[in-house]
XYZ file of N, CA and C in Angstrom:
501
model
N 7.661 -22.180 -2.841
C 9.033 -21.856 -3.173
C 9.116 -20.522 -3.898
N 7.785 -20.355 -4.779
C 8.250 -18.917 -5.164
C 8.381 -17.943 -4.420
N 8.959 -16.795 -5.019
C 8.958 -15.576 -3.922
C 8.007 -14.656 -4.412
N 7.603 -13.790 -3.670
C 6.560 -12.803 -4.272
C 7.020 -11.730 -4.408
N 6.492 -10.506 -5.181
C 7.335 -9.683 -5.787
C 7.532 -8.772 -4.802
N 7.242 -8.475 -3.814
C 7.327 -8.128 -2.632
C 8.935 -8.574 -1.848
N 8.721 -9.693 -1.865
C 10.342 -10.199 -1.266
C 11.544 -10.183 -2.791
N 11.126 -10.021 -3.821
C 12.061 -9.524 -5.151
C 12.718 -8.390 -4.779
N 11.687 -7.528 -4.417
C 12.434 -5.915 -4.263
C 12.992 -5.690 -3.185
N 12.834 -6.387 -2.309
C 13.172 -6.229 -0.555
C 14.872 -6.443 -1.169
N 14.591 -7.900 -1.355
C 16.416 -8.426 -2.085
C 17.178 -7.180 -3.104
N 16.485 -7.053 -3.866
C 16.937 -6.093 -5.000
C 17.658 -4.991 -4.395
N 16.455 -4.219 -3.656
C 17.175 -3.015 -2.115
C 18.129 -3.141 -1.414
N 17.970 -4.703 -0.317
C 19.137 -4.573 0.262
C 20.556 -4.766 -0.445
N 20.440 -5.149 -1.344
C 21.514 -5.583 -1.979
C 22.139 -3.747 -2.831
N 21.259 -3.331 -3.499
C 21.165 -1.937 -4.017
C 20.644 -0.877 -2.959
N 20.683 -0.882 -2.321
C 19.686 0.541 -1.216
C 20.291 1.517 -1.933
N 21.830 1.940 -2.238
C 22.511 3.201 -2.116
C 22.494 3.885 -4.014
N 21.632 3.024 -4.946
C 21.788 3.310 -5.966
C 20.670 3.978 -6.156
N 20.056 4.314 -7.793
C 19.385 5.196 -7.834
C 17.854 4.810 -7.961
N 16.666 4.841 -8.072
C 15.684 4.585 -8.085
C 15.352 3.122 -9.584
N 15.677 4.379 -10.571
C 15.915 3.537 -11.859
C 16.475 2.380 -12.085
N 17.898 2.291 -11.229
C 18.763 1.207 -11.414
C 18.288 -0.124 -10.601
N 17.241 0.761 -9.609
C 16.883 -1.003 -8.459
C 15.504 -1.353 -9.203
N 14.640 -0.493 -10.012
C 13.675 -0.498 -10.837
C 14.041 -2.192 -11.668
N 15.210 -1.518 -12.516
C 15.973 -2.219 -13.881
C 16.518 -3.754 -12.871
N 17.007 -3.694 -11.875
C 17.005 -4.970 -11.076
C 16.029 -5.640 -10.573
N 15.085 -4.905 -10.461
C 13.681 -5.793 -10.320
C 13.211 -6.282 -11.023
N 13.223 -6.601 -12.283
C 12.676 -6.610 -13.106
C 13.664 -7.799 -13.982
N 14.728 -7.915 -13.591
C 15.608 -8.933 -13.960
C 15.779 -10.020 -12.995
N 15.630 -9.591 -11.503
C 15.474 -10.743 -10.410
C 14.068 -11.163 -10.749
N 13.210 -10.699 -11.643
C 12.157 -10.854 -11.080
C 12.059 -12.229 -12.505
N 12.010 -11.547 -13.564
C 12.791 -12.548 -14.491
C 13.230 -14.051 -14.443
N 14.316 -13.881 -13.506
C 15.301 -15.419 -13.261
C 14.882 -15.933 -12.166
N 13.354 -15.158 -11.834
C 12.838 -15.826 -10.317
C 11.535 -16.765 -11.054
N 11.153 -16.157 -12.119
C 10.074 -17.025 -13.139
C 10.664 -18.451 -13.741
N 12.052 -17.792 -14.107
C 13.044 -19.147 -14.928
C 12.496 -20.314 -13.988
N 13.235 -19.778 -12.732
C 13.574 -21.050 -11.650
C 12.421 -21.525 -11.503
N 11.305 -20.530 -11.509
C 10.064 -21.794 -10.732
C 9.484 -22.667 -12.429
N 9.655 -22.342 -13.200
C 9.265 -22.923 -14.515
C 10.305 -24.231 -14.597
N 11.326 -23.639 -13.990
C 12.340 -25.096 -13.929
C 12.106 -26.334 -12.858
N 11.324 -25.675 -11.816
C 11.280 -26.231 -10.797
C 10.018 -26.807 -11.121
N 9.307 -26.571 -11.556
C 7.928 -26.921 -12.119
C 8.163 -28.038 -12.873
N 9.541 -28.528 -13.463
C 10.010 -29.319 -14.614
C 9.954 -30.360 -14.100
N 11.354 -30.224 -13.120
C 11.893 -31.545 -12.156
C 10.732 -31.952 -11.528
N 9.442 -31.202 -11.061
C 8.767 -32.132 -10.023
C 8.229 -32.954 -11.183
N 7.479 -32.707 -12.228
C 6.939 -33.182 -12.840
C 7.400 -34.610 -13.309
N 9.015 -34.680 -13.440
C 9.736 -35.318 -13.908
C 9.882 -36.594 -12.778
N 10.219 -36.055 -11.623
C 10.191 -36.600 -10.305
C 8.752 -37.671 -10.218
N 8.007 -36.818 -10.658
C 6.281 -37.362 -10.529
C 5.790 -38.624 -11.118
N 7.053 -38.493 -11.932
C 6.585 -39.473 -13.284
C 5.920 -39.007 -14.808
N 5.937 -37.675 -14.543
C 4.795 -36.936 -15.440
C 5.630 -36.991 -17.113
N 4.945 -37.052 -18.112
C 5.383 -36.799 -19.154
C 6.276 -35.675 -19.442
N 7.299 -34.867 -19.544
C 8.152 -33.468 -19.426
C 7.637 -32.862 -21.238
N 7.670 -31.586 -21.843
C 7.298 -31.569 -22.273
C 8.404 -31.703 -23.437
N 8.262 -31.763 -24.955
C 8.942 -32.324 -25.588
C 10.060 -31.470 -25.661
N 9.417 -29.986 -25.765
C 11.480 -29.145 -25.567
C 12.091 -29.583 -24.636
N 11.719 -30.552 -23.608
C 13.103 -30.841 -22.758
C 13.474 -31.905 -22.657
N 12.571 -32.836 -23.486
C 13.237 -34.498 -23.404
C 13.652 -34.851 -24.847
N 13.877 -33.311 -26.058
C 14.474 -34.180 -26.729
C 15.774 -35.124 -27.055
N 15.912 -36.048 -27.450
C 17.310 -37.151 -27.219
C 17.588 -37.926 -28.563
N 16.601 -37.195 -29.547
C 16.835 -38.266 -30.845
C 18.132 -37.303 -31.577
N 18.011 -38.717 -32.515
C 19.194 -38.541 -33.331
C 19.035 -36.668 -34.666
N 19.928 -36.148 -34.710
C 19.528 -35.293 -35.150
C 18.591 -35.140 -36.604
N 19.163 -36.136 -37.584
C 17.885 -37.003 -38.843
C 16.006 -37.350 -37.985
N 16.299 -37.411 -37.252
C 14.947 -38.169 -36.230
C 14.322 -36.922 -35.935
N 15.238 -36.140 -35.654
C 14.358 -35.028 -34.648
C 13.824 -33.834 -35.275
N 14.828 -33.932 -37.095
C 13.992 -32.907 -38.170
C 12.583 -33.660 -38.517
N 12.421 -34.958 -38.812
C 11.717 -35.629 -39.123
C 10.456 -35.358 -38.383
N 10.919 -35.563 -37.192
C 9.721 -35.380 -36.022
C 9.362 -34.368 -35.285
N 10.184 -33.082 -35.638
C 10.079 -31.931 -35.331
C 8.467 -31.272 -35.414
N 7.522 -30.922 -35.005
C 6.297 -30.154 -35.248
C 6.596 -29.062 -35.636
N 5.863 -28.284 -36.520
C 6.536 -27.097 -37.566
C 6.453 -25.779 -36.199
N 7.024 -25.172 -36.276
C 7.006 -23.795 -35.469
C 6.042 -23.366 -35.453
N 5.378 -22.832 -34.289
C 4.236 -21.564 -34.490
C 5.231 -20.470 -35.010
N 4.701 -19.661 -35.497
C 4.728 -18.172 -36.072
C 5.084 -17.043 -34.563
N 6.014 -16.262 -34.818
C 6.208 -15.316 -33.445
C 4.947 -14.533 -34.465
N 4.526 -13.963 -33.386
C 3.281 -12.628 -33.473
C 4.029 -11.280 -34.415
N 3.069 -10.913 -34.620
C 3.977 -9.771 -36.225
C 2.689 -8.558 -36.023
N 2.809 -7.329 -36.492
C 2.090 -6.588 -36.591
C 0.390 -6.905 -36.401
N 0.653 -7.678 -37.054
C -1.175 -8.300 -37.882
C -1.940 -8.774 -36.132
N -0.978 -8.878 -35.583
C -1.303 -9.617 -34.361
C -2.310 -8.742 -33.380
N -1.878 -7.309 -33.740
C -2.037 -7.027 -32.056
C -3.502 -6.122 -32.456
N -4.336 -6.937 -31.037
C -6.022 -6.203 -31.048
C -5.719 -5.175 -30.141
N -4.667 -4.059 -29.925
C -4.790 -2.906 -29.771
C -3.794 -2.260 -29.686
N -3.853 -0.520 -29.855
C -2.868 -0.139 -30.424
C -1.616 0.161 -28.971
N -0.937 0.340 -29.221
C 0.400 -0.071 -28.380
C 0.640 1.747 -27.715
N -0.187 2.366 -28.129
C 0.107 3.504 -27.661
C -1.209 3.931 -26.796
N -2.116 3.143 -26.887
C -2.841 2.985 -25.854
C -2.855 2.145 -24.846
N -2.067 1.108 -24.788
C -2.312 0.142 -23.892
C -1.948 0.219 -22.666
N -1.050 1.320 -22.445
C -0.575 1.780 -21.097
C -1.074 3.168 -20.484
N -1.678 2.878 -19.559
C -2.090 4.067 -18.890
C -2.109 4.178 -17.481
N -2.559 5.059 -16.919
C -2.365 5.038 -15.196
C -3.211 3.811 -14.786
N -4.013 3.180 -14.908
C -4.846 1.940 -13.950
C -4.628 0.898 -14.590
N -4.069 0.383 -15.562
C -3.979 -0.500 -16.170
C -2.872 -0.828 -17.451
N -1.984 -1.727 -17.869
C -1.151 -2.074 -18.905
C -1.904 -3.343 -19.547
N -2.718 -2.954 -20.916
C -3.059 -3.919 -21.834
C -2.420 -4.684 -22.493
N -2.496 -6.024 -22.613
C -1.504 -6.958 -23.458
C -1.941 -6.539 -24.885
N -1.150 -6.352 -25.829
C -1.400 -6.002 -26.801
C -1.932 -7.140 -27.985
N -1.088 -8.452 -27.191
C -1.583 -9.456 -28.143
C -2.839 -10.201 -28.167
N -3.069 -9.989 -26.675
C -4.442 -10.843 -26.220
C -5.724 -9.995 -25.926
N -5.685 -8.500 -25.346
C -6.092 -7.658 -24.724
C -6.532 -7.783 -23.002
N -5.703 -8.396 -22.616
C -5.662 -9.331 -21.007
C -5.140 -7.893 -20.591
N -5.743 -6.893 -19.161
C -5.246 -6.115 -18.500
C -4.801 -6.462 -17.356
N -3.844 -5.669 -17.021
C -3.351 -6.141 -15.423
C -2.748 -4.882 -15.279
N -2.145 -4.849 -13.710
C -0.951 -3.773 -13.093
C 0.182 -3.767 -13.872
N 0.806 -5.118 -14.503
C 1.624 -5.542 -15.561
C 2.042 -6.829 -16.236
N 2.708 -6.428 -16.736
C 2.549 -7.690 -18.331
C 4.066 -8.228 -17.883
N 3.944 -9.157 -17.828
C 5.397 -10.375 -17.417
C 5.668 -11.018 -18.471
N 7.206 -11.589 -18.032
C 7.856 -12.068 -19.098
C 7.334 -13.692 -19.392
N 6.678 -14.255 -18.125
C 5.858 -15.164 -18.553
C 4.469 -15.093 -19.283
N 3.579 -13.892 -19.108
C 2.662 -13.933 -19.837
C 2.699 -13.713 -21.341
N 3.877 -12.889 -21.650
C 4.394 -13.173 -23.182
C 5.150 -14.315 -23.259
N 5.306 -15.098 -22.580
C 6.170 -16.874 -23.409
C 4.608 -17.172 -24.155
N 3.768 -16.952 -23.160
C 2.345 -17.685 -24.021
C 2.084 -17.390 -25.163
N 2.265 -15.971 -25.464
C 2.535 -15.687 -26.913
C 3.151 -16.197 -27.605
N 4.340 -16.888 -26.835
C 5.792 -17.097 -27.640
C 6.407 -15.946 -28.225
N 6.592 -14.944 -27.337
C 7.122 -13.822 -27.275
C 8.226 -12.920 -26.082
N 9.304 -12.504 -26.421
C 9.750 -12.088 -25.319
C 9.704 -10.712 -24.448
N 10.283 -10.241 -23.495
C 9.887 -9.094 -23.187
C 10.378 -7.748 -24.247
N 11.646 -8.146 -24.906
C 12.622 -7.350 -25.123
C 11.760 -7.481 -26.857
N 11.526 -8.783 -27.408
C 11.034 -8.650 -28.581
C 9.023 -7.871 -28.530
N 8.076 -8.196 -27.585
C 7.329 -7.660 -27.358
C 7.732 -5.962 -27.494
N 8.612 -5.519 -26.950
C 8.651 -4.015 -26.924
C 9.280 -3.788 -28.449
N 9.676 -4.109 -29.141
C 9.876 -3.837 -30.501
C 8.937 -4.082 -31.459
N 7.997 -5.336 -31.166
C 6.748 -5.438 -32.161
C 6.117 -4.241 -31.682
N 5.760 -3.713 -30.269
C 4.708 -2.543 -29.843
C 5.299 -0.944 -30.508
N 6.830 -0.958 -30.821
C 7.338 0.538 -30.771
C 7.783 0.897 -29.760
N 7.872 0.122 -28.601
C 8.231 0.801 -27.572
C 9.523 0.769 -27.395
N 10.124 1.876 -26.312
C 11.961 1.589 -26.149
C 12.341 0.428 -25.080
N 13.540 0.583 -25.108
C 14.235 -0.705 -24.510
C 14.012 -0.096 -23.083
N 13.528 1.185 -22.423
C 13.711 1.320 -21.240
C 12.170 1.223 -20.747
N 11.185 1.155 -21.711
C 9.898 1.681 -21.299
C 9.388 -0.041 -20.378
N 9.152 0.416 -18.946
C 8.349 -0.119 -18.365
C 6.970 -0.889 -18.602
N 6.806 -2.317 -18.415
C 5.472 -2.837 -19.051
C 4.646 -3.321 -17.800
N 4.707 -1.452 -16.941
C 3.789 -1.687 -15.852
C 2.641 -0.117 -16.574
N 1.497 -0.251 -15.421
C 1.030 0.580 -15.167
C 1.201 1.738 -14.359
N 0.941 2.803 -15.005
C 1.482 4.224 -14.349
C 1.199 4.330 -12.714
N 0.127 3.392 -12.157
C 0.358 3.884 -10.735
C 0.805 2.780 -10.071
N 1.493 1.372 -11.019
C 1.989 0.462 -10.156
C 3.098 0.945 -9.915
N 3.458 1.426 -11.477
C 5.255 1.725 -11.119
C 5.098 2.762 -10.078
N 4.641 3.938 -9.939
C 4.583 4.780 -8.838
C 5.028 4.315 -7.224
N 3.819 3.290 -7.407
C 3.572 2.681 -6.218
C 5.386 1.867 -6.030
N 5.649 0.828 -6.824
C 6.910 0.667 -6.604
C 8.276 1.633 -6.200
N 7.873 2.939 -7.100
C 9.029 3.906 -6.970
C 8.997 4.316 -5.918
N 7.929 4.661 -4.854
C 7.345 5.447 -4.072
C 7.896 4.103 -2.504
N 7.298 3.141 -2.896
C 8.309 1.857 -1.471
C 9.621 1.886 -2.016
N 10.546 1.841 -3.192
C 11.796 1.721 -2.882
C 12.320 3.600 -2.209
N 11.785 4.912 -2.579
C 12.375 5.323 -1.856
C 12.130 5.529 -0.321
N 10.962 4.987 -0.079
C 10.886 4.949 1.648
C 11.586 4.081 1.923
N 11.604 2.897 1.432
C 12.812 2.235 1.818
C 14.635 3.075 1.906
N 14.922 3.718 0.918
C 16.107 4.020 0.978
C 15.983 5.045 1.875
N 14.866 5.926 1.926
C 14.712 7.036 3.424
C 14.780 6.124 4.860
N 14.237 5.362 4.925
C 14.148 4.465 6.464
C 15.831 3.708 6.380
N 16.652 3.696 5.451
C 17.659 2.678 5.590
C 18.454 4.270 6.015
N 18.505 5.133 5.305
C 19.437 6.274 5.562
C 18.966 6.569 7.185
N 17.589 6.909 7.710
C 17.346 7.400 8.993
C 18.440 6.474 9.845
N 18.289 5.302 9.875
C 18.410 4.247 9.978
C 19.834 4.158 10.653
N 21.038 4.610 9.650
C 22.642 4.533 9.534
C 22.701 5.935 10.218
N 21.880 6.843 10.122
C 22.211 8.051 10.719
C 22.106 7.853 12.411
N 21.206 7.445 13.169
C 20.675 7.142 14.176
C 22.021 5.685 14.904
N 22.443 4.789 13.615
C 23.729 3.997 14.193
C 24.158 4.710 14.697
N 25.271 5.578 13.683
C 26.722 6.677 13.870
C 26.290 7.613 15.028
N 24.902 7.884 15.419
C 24.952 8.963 16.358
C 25.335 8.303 17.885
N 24.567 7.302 17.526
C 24.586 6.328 19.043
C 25.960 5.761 19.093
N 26.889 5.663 17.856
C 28.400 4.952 18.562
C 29.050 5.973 18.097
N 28.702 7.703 18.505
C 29.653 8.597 18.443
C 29.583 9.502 20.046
């Protein structure tokens, strides 16, 4: 059922082809988002379906006295002290380092910071980083920037080659 990030951007495009690079970037990255929600949700119901125990954030039902009582104390969100490397290194052309774990990849998802218990938007404020900075690697994003505009070049050839043939 999931989709792969491959069919994220395809959607993102057709839906955006005519906007700007940045803006189908910033939509990828939010479909890509509420495409994690769903399968984490969907991951719920089967479980639930299964018979499986659900985990306690979603079956709580006690009385609100009951549920301070029985509440397990919070982990701690991650704070400075946290991070085994520095945030101004962790991004470079072949690789984006998790700052909390030191786990590398092409990029750092909004699910691999829940494990932290961290979000994307709060992750980039513990690191320093801005609200626009990308938590890919310099030649993934490339690589992404580089298929959405062949894509928007093949969709333009594309409409040009219609209008010629029904003119």
């Amino acid at each position: 059922m999931a989709l792969e990030d491959k069919d994220i951007l395809n959607a993102v495009f057709n839906r955006f082809s005519d906007q700007p690079v940045e803006f189908i970037m910033a939509q990828y990255e939010i479909a890509k988002r509420m495409n994690m929600d769903i399968e984490r949700r969907l991951s719920e119901r089967q479980a639930c379906e299964a018979g499986e125990p659900l985990p306690e954030s979603v079956t709580k039902t006690a009385a609100p006295e009951e549920e301070k009582a029985q509440e397990a104390p919070k982990s701690r969100k991650p704070d400075a002290g946290d991070l085994v490397c520095k945030p101004e290194e962790a991004i470079t052309d072949a690789y984006i380092k998790c700052c909390l774990c030191g786990k590398e990849s092409s990029s750092l998802t909004s699910r691999h910071l829940a494990q932290h218990g961290i979000s994307v938007e709060e992750y980039k404020q513990l690191c320093g980083y801005a609200e626009d900075q990308k938590l890919m690697s310099g030649n993934f994003e490339r690589k992404m920037r580089h298929n959405v505009q062949r894509a928007q070049q093949a969709r333009m050839k594309n409409l040009r080659e219609k209008e010629k043939s029904a003119s």
